[in-house]
Short mmCIF file of C-alpha atoms in Angstrom, two decimals:
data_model
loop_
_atom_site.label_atom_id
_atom_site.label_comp_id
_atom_site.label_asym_id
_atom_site.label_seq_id
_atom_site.Cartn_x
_atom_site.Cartn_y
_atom_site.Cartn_z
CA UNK A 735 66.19 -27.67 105.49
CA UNK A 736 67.15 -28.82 101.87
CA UNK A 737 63.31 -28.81 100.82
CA UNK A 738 62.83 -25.25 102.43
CA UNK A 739 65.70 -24.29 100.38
CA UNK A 740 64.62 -25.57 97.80
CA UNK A 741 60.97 -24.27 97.37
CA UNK A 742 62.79 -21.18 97.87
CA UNK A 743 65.38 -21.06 94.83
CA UNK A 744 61.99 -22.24 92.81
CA UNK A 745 59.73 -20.06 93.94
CA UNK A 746 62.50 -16.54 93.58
CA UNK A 747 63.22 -18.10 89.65
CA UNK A 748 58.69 -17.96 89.27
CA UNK A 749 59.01 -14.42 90.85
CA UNK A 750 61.82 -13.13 88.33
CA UNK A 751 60.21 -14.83 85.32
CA UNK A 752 56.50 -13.16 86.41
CA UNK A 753 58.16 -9.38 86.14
CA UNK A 754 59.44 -9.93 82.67
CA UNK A 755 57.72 -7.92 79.92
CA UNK A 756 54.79 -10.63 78.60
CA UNK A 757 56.79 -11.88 75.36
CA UNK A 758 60.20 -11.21 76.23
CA UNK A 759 61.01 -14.68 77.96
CA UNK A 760 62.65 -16.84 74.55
CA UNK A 761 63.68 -20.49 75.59
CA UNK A 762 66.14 -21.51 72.91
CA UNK A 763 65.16 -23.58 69.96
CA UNK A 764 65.26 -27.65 70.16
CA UNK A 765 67.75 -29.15 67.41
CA UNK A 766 65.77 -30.11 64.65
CA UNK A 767 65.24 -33.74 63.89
CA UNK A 768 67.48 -35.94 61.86
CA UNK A 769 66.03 -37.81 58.55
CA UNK A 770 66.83 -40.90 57.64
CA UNK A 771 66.95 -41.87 53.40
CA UNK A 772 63.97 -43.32 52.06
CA UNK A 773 64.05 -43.95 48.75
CA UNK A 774 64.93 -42.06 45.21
CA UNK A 775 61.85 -42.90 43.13
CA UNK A 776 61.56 -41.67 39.90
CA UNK A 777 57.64 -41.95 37.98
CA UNK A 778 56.46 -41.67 34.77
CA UNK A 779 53.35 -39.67 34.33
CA UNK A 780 51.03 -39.40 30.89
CA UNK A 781 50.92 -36.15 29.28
CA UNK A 782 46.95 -36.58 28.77
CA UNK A 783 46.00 -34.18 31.71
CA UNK A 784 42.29 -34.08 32.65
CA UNK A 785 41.33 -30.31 34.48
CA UNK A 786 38.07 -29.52 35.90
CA UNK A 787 37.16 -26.08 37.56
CA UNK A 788 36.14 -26.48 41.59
CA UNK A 789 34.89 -25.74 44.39
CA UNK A 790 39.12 -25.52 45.43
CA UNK A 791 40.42 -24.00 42.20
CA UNK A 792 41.17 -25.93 39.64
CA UNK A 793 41.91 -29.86 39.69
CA UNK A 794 44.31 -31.51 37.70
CA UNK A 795 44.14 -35.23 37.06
CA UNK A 796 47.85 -36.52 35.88
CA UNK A 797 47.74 -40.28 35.60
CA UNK A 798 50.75 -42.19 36.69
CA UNK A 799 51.66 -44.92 34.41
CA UNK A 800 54.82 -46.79 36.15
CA UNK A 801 58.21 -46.26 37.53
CA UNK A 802 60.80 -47.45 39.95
CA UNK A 803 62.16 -46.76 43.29
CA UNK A 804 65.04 -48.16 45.01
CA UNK A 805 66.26 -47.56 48.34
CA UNK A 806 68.66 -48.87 51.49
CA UNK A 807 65.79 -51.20 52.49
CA UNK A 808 63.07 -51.08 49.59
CA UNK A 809 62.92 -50.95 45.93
CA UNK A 810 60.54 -52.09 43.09
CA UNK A 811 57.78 -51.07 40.60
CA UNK A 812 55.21 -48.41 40.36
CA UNK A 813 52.07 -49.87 38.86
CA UNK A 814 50.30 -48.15 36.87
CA UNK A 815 47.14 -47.74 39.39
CA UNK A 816 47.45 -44.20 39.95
CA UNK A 817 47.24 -40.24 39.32
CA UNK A 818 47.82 -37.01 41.20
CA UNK A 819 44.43 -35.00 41.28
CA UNK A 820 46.41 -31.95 42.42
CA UNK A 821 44.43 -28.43 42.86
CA UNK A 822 45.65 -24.77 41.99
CA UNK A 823 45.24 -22.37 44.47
CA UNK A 824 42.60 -19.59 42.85
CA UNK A 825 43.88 -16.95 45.23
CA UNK A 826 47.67 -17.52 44.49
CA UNK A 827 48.11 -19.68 41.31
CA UNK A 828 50.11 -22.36 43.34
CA UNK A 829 49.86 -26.18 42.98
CA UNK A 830 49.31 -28.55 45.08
CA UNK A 831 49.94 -32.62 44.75
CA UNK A 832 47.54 -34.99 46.01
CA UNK A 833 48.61 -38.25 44.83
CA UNK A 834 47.50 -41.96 45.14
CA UNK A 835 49.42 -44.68 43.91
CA UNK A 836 50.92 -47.93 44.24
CA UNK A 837 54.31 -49.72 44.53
CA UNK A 838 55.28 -53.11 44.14
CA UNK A 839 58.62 -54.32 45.92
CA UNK A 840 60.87 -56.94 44.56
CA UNK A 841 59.90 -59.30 46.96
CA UNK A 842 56.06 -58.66 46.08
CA UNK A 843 54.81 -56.53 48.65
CA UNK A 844 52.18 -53.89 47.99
CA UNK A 845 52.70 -50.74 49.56
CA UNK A 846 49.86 -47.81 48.93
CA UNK A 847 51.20 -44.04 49.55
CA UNK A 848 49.76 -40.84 49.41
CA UNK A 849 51.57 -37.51 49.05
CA UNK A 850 50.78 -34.30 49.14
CA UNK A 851 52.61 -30.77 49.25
CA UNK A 852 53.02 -27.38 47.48
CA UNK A 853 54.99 -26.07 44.63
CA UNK A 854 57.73 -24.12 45.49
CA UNK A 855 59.29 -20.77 44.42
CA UNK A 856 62.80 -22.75 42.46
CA UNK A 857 60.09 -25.40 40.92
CA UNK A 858 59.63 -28.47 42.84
CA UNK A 859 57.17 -29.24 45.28
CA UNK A 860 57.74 -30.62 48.87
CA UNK A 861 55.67 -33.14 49.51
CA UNK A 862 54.37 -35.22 52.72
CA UNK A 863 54.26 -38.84 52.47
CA UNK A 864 52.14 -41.61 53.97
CA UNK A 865 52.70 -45.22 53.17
CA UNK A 866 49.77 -48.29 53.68
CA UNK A 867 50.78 -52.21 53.71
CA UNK A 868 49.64 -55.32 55.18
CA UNK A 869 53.16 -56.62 54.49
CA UNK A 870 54.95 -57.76 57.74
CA UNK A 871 58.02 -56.99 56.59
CA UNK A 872 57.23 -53.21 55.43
CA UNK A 873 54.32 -52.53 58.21
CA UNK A 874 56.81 -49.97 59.89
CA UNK A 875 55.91 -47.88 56.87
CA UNK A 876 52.82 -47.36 58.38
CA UNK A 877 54.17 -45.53 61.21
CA UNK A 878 56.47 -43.05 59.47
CA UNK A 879 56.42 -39.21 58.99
CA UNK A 880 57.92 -38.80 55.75
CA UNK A 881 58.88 -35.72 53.88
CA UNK A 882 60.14 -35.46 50.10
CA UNK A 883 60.95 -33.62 46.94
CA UNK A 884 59.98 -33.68 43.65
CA UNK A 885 61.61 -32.39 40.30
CA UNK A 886 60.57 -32.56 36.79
CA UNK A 887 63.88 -34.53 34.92
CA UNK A 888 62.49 -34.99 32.04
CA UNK A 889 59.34 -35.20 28.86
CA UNK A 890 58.65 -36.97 25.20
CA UNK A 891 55.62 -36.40 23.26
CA UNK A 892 53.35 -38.95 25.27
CA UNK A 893 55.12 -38.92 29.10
CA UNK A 894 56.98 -36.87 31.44
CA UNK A 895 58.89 -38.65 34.35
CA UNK A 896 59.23 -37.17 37.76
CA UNK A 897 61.68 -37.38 40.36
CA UNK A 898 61.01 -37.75 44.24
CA UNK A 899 63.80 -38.34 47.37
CA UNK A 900 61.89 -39.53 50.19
CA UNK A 901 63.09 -39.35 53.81
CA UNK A 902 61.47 -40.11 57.54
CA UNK A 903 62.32 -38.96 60.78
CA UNK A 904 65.46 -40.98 62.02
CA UNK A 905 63.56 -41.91 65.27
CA UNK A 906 60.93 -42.95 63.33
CA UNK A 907 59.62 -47.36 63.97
CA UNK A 908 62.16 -49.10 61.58
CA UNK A 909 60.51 -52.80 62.65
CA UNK A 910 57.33 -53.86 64.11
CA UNK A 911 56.49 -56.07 66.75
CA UNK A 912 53.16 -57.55 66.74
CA UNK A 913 50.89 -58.82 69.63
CA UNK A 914 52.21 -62.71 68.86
CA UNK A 915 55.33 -61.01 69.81
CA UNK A 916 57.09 -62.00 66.60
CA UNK A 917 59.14 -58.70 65.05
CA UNK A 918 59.34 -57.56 61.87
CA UNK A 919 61.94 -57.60 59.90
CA UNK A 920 63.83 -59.74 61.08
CA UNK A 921 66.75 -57.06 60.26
CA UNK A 922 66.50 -54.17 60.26
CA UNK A 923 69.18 -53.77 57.21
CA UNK A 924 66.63 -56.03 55.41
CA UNK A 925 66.84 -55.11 51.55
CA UNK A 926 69.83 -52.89 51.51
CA UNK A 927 71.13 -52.26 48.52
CA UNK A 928 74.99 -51.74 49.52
CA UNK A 929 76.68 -49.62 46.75
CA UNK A 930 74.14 -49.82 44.54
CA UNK A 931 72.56 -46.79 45.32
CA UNK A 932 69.28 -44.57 43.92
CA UNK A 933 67.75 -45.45 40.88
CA UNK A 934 69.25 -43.65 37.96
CA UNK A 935 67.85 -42.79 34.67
CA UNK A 936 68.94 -44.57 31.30
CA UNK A 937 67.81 -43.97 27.56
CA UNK A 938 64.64 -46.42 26.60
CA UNK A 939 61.87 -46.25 24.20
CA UNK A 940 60.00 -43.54 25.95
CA UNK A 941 63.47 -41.40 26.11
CA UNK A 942 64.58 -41.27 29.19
CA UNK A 943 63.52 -43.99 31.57
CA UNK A 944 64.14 -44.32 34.96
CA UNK A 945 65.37 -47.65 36.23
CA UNK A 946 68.18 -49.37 38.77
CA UNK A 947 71.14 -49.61 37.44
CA UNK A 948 69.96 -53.33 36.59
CA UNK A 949 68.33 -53.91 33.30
CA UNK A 950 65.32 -55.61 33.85
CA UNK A 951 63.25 -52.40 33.90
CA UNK A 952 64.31 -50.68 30.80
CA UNK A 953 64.07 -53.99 29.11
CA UNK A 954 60.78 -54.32 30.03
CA UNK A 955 59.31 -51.09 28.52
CA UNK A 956 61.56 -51.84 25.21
CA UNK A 957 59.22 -55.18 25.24
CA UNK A 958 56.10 -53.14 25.51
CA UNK A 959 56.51 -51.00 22.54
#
């Protein structure tokens, strides 16, 4: 009697939904996904641009030369391995980032990320981040969808520096567990930073310089030059 009834309330909600106007039927929208803070980075990029006509529109080679980023589990160098080979749109004169490049924690992991993403209509570009490590401790980077921003701060005569807030989806992996069944980290609060916060920029020999709020990088490129 209960199944009969039922089939019956399912089958009259099919019928009512089948009469409605193709189109008309609008289920309400899912809440959107919560982000979790990545990491403020902010990179210094030579002012030597290379630009070459293409297939694509035109492609813009902007070596990146260092930086820093610091985060609530992650923070470190950017070596100077790198360059965005972003494209202009022919057909609507908008950039595009298509970046390579390397960090290097504090604990000496290497992490390889791409990004990629347009310009937008105030001036910075949103960008879509993938990260690449062997690391155990950072190999839940590989399984992130991260998003991010990026401003121009600042320029000299020889460098400009950029800066880029990174988040991933808050039910994103924040460990890994491998087949040995040994997880990584250990914690996941591994590397926070407590009050310490983003990286912030400071006067150096190139201007300014992006570093932690510890010395050690700005000290570093006043020993270069």
């Amino acid at each position: 009697m209960r199944l009969s009834l039922l089939t019956s309330l399912c089958l009259t909600a099919i019928g009512a939904l089948s009469q409605q106007t193709p189109g008309t039927y609008t289920p309400a929208p899912p809440p959107p996904p919560g982000l979790t803070f990545l990491y403020t980075c902010y990179a210094i990029c030579d002012n030597r641009l290379y630009t070459t006509q293409g297939p694509r529109g035109l492609r813009t080679t902007i070596p990146i030369i260092g930086g820093n980023f610091t985060g609530p589990r992650l923070r470190g160098q950017i070596l100077d391995v790198g360059a965005d080979w972003g494209v202009t749109d022919p057909q609507t004169g908008i950039f595009s980032a298509d970046t390579r490049y390397n960090f290097l924690t504090d604990d000496g992991a290497n992490i390889f990320l791409q990004t990629s993403g347009p310009a937008q209509p105030d001036g910075s570009l949103h960008l879509r981040g993938v990260f690449e490590t062997g690391d155990k401790n950072y190999y839940w980077l590989n399984n992130i969808v991260a998003v991010g921003v990026l401003n121009a701060i600042s320029s000299t005569n020889t460098t400009f520096t950029l800066r880029i807030d990174m988040w991933h989806l808050a039910s994103d992996w924040n460990s890994t567990t491998f087949y040995n069944g040994s997880t990584y980290p250990a914690q996941a609060s591994r590397g926070a930073l407590g009050a310490q916060g983003p990286a912030t920029a400071v006067e150096g020999a190139f201007g300014v310089l992006p570093t932690p709020e510890v010395a050690w990088f700005a000290d570093a490129f006043e020993d270069i030059v």
